[in-house]
Amino acid sequence: MNVTDSTHRPIADIAEPQWEAIAAIPIADEGAPLHPLSLAAPTLRTLPIYHTLGVPRAVPECWTREALYRRLLSVARHLPDGLGLVVLDAWRPYVVQRYLYDTLLGMVEARYADLDAADRRVLTRAFVSPPSERPECPSPHLTGGAVDVTLCDADGLLLDMGSAFDEARASSHTVHFEHHADEAESRTWRDRRRILYHAMVDAGFANLPSEWWHYSYGDQMWAWYHGEPRALFGPTAPDSLEARWHRSLGLTE
């Protein structure tokens, strides 16, 4: 992986996801467990953003599958000197996904009351996926195959990327500053996004074009962008004490 010159590599326009086609991709999940990314410190930094922001029932850890864990470590180790990778969110409980979607949809409905319901759902989906626990089509973060990431400086201070994480606005689109970089500040934002994008994509991730921070590996969106015949990860959850007791006693859960 070579990201030292990535500020000179433009981000090409990214195809908009075709959600019906993505939902039709079969999933072949072998049941790989989730791992806490806090164990990767100090190479990789984590900031469980929804827990920090007080979102109800958000978890205080960033959990992800081993394949992502190792790729994120590789990205962090190969960033240019003075930069660090920060994971803001990874596996996300269904109840949190439901809260995020319902809350944003309510705000979109209030702001764009003149639009029909279908258009308001499209606007909402650009930033929050509809909540789903269905084994054949789960919400991306429920699989442990989606992560939200950003960059920090050597002291751990988050860098300005041109829009804040989860801002529902046009400037949050990954390539926005490829087309709107008329001033030095916006060129800085463009270059930081280039560094993050190329580091993640070169490590095998796929980016959601409406969110500069959202990347996935192994979920259905990743499979669609990479032309894979099947996704690797379905819905999952961190192991629990109760589940361990069930297994050790030979009980059905």
Short mmCIF file of C-alpha atoms in Angstrom, two decimals:
data_model
loop_
_atom_site.label_atom_id
_atom_site.label_comp_id
_atom_site.label_asym_id
_atom_site.label_seq_id
_atom_site.Cartn_x
_atom_site.Cartn_y
_atom_site.Cartn_z
CA MET A 1 0.00 0.00 0.00
CA ASN A 2 1.41 3.39 -1.01
CA VAL A 3 -0.56 6.38 0.19
CA THR A 4 2.25 8.93 0.40
CA ASP A 5 1.33 10.46 -2.97
CA SER A 6 -2.42 9.97 -2.71
CA THR A 7 -3.14 13.70 -2.49
CA HIS A 8 -2.27 13.77 -6.20
CA ARG A 9 -4.72 10.95 -7.01
CA PRO A 10 -8.22 12.34 -7.65
CA ILE A 11 -11.20 10.35 -6.44
CA ALA A 12 -13.20 9.33 -9.48
CA ASP A 13 -16.97 9.70 -9.36
CA ILE A 14 -18.43 6.67 -7.56
CA ALA A 15 -21.48 4.91 -8.96
CA GLU A 16 -24.59 5.35 -6.86
CA PRO A 17 -25.54 2.08 -5.13
CA GLN A 18 -28.42 0.15 -6.64
CA TRP A 19 -30.06 -0.99 -3.43
CA GLU A 20 -32.44 -3.55 -4.92
CA ALA A 21 -29.56 -5.29 -6.67
CA ILE A 22 -27.46 -5.09 -3.51
CA ALA A 23 -30.24 -6.64 -1.42
CA ALA A 24 -30.47 -9.56 -3.86
CA ILE A 25 -26.83 -10.60 -3.39
CA PRO A 26 -26.68 -13.87 -1.40
CA ILE A 27 -24.78 -14.01 1.88
CA ALA A 28 -22.42 -16.85 2.81
CA ASP A 29 -21.57 -16.11 6.44
CA GLU A 30 -19.28 -18.62 8.14
CA GLY A 31 -19.96 -17.08 11.54
CA ALA A 32 -16.68 -15.26 12.12
CA PRO A 33 -16.87 -13.50 15.51
CA LEU A 34 -16.64 -9.80 16.22
CA HIS A 35 -13.49 -8.31 17.76
CA PRO A 36 -13.17 -5.11 19.82
CA LEU A 37 -11.07 -2.57 17.97
CA SER A 38 -9.93 -0.94 21.20
CA LEU A 39 -7.46 -3.82 21.49
CA ALA A 40 -5.65 -2.43 18.44
CA ALA A 41 -4.51 0.69 20.33
CA PRO A 42 -2.20 2.56 20.01
CA THR A 43 -1.86 1.73 16.30
CA LEU A 44 -5.55 2.33 15.70
CA ARG A 45 -7.70 4.85 17.55
CA THR A 46 -11.38 4.41 18.34
CA LEU A 47 -14.05 6.91 19.35
CA PRO A 48 -17.46 5.21 19.68
CA ILE A 49 -19.23 8.30 18.41
CA TYR A 50 -22.87 7.41 19.05
CA HIS A 51 -22.14 6.43 22.64
CA THR A 52 -20.18 9.69 23.02
CA LEU A 53 -23.10 11.67 21.59
CA GLY A 54 -25.56 10.01 23.95
CA VAL A 55 -27.55 8.04 21.38
CA PRO A 56 -29.83 5.66 23.31
CA ARG A 57 -28.40 2.13 23.66
CA ALA A 58 -25.30 2.89 21.60
CA VAL A 59 -22.38 0.66 22.58
CA PRO A 60 -19.11 2.00 24.08
CA GLU A 61 -16.91 -0.15 21.81
CA CYS A 62 -16.23 -0.53 18.11
CA TRP A 63 -16.71 -4.19 17.15
CA THR A 64 -15.84 -5.62 13.75
CA ARG A 65 -14.97 -8.84 11.94
CA GLU A 66 -11.36 -10.03 11.90
CA ALA A 67 -10.96 -9.35 8.18
CA LEU A 68 -11.78 -5.68 8.76
CA TYR A 69 -9.75 -5.55 11.98
CA ARG A 70 -6.59 -6.55 10.15
CA ARG A 71 -7.25 -4.30 7.15
CA LEU A 72 -7.85 -1.29 9.38
CA LEU A 73 -4.58 -1.94 11.17
CA SER A 74 -2.81 -2.07 7.82
CA VAL A 75 -4.38 1.24 6.77
CA ALA A 76 -3.36 2.89 10.06
CA ARG A 77 0.23 1.64 9.75
CA HIS A 78 0.66 2.94 6.21
CA LEU A 79 -0.77 6.43 6.53
CA PRO A 80 1.64 9.34 5.98
CA ASP A 81 3.64 10.43 8.99
CA GLY A 82 1.66 12.58 11.38
CA LEU A 83 -1.72 11.09 10.49
CA GLY A 84 -3.77 8.52 12.37
CA LEU A 85 -6.88 6.49 11.58
CA VAL A 86 -9.89 6.83 13.89
CA VAL A 87 -12.82 4.39 13.87
CA LEU A 88 -16.03 6.17 14.87
CA ASP A 89 -18.47 3.29 14.50
CA ALA A 90 -18.50 -0.33 13.36
CA TRP A 91 -21.02 -2.99 14.43
CA ARG A 92 -24.25 -1.23 15.34
CA PRO A 93 -27.23 -2.72 17.23
CA TYR A 94 -30.56 -2.85 15.44
CA VAL A 95 -32.16 -0.59 18.06
CA VAL A 96 -29.58 2.11 17.33
CA GLN A 97 -30.09 1.75 13.57
CA ARG A 98 -33.85 2.12 14.12
CA TYR A 99 -33.35 5.22 16.26
CA LEU A 100 -31.01 6.88 13.75
CA TYR A 101 -33.23 6.17 10.76
CA ASP A 102 -36.49 7.21 12.42
CA THR A 103 -34.94 10.39 13.83
CA LEU A 104 -33.40 11.54 10.55
CA LEU A 105 -36.51 10.59 8.56
CA GLY A 106 -38.62 12.69 10.93
CA MET A 107 -36.35 15.68 10.38
CA VAL A 108 -36.35 15.19 6.61
CA GLU A 109 -40.15 15.03 6.64
CA ALA A 110 -40.29 18.29 8.60
CA ARG A 111 -37.76 20.04 6.35
CA TYR A 112 -39.05 18.73 3.00
CA ALA A 113 -42.79 18.48 3.59
CA ASP A 114 -43.39 19.32 -0.08
CA LEU A 115 -41.68 16.13 -1.28
CA ASP A 116 -43.52 12.85 -1.57
CA ALA A 117 -42.80 10.06 0.90
CA ALA A 118 -40.62 8.07 -1.49
CA ASP A 119 -38.30 11.02 -2.16
CA ARG A 120 -37.97 11.71 1.56
CA ARG A 121 -36.95 8.10 2.14
CA VAL A 122 -34.33 8.40 -0.62
CA LEU A 123 -32.88 11.50 1.04
CA THR A 124 -32.80 9.72 4.39
CA ARG A 125 -31.21 6.58 2.99
CA ALA A 126 -28.30 8.57 1.61
CA PHE A 127 -27.12 8.95 5.22
CA VAL A 128 -28.83 6.20 7.25
CA SER A 129 -29.78 2.76 5.96
CA PRO A 130 -33.28 1.50 6.75
CA PRO A 131 -33.12 -0.77 9.81
CA SER A 132 -33.25 -4.46 8.94
CA GLU A 133 -32.47 -7.66 10.84
CA ARG A 134 -33.49 -9.89 7.94
CA PRO A 135 -30.82 -12.58 7.39
CA GLU A 136 -31.03 -12.11 3.62
CA CYS A 137 -30.68 -8.31 3.71
CA PRO A 138 -29.41 -6.83 6.99
CA SER A 139 -28.47 -3.22 7.65
CA PRO A 140 -24.75 -2.89 6.76
CA HIS A 141 -23.50 -1.98 10.24
CA LEU A 142 -25.38 -4.93 11.75
CA THR A 143 -23.02 -7.28 9.89
CA GLY A 144 -19.78 -6.06 11.43
CA GLY A 145 -18.64 -5.43 7.86
CA ALA A 146 -19.13 -1.65 7.79
CA VAL A 147 -17.04 1.02 9.51
CA ASP A 148 -17.12 4.79 9.83
CA VAL A 149 -13.63 6.30 9.87
CA THR A 150 -11.80 9.59 9.81
CA LEU A 151 -8.30 11.00 10.21
CA CYS A 152 -6.56 12.59 13.17
CA ASP A 153 -3.23 14.33 13.69
CA ALA A 154 -0.31 12.97 15.68
CA ASP A 155 -1.86 14.26 18.91
CA GLY A 156 -5.18 12.52 18.28
CA LEU A 157 -7.11 15.63 17.30
CA LEU A 158 -9.70 14.93 14.60
CA LEU A 159 -8.98 16.65 11.30
CA ASP A 160 -11.53 18.83 9.55
CA MET A 161 -12.71 16.82 6.51
CA GLY A 162 -15.00 19.50 5.08
CA SER A 163 -18.13 18.26 6.82
CA ALA A 164 -18.66 16.65 10.18
CA PHE A 165 -19.38 12.96 10.56
CA ASP A 166 -23.06 12.24 9.86
CA GLU A 167 -23.83 15.70 8.50
CA ALA A 168 -26.72 15.23 6.08
CA ARG A 169 -25.56 17.66 3.42
CA ALA A 170 -24.11 17.65 -0.08
CA SER A 171 -20.58 18.38 1.15
CA SER A 172 -20.57 15.00 2.92
CA HIS A 173 -20.46 13.22 -0.44
CA THR A 174 -17.02 11.71 -0.90
CA VAL A 175 -16.18 13.48 -4.17
CA HIS A 176 -17.77 16.84 -3.31
CA PHE A 177 -14.47 18.69 -3.07
CA GLU A 178 -13.17 17.09 -6.24
CA HIS A 179 -15.62 19.48 -7.90
CA HIS A 180 -15.61 22.34 -5.35
CA ALA A 181 -12.00 23.07 -4.41
CA ASP A 182 -11.68 26.73 -5.33
CA GLU A 183 -9.98 27.86 -2.12
CA ALA A 184 -7.00 26.64 -0.10
CA GLU A 185 -9.21 25.35 2.71
CA SER A 186 -11.40 23.28 0.41
CA ARG A 187 -8.30 21.89 -1.31
CA THR A 188 -7.07 20.76 2.11
CA TRP A 189 -10.37 18.96 2.70
CA ARG A 190 -10.15 17.39 -0.77
CA ASP A 191 -6.61 16.14 -0.12
CA ARG A 192 -7.50 14.66 3.26
CA ARG A 193 -10.40 12.78 1.73
CA ARG A 194 -8.09 11.52 -1.00
CA ILE A 195 -5.66 10.17 1.59
CA LEU A 196 -8.44 8.40 3.50
CA TYR A 197 -10.22 7.12 0.40
CA HIS A 198 -7.18 5.65 -1.34
CA ALA A 199 -5.84 4.12 1.87
CA MET A 200 -9.15 2.38 2.50
CA VAL A 201 -9.89 1.35 -1.08
CA ASP A 202 -6.35 0.06 -1.59
CA ALA A 203 -6.94 -2.14 1.48
CA GLY A 204 -10.00 -3.70 -0.17
CA PHE A 205 -12.81 -1.55 1.21
CA ALA A 206 -15.71 -0.03 -0.74
CA ASN A 207 -16.97 3.49 -0.06
CA LEU A 208 -20.57 4.68 0.15
CA PRO A 209 -20.45 7.73 -2.15
CA SER A 210 -22.82 9.88 -0.07
CA GLU A 211 -20.61 9.54 3.04
CA TRP A 212 -16.87 10.22 2.96
CA TRP A 213 -16.54 8.31 6.27
CA HIS A 214 -18.41 5.05 5.45
CA TYR A 215 -16.49 2.03 4.17
CA SER A 216 -17.32 -1.65 4.07
CA TYR A 217 -15.71 -5.01 3.49
CA GLY A 218 -17.63 -8.26 3.21
CA ASP A 219 -21.19 -6.91 3.32
CA GLN A 220 -23.62 -6.81 0.40
CA MET A 221 -22.67 -3.28 -0.66
CA TRP A 222 -19.02 -4.28 -0.81
CA ALA A 223 -19.92 -7.34 -2.89
CA TRP A 224 -21.89 -5.20 -5.35
CA TYR A 225 -19.10 -2.66 -5.83
CA HIS A 226 -16.46 -5.38 -6.19
CA GLY A 227 -18.50 -7.62 -8.47
CA GLU A 228 -18.45 -10.48 -5.98
CA PRO A 229 -21.10 -13.21 -6.35
CA ARG A 230 -21.86 -13.28 -2.61
CA ALA A 231 -21.36 -11.29 0.54
CA LEU A 232 -19.28 -12.67 3.39
CA PHE A 233 -21.14 -11.29 6.40
CA GLY A 234 -24.74 -11.39 7.56
CA PRO A 235 -26.30 -10.04 10.76
CA THR A 236 -24.35 -10.74 13.92
CA ALA A 237 -23.72 -9.49 17.46
CA PRO A 238 -20.90 -9.55 20.00
CA ASP A 239 -20.73 -12.66 22.13
CA SER A 240 -22.54 -12.53 25.45
CA LEU A 241 -22.17 -14.28 28.79
CA GLU A 242 -25.58 -15.88 28.37
CA ALA A 243 -24.60 -17.24 24.93
CA ARG A 244 -21.43 -18.75 26.36
CA TRP A 245 -23.39 -20.48 29.12
CA HIS A 246 -25.89 -21.79 26.57
CA ARG A 247 -23.06 -23.28 24.51
CA SER A 248 -21.19 -24.74 27.47
CA LEU A 249 -24.37 -26.39 28.81
CA GLY A 250 -25.47 -27.66 25.39
CA LEU A 251 -28.67 -25.65 25.49
CA THR A 252 -30.47 -24.16 22.51
CA GLU A 253 -30.54 -20.38 22.45
#
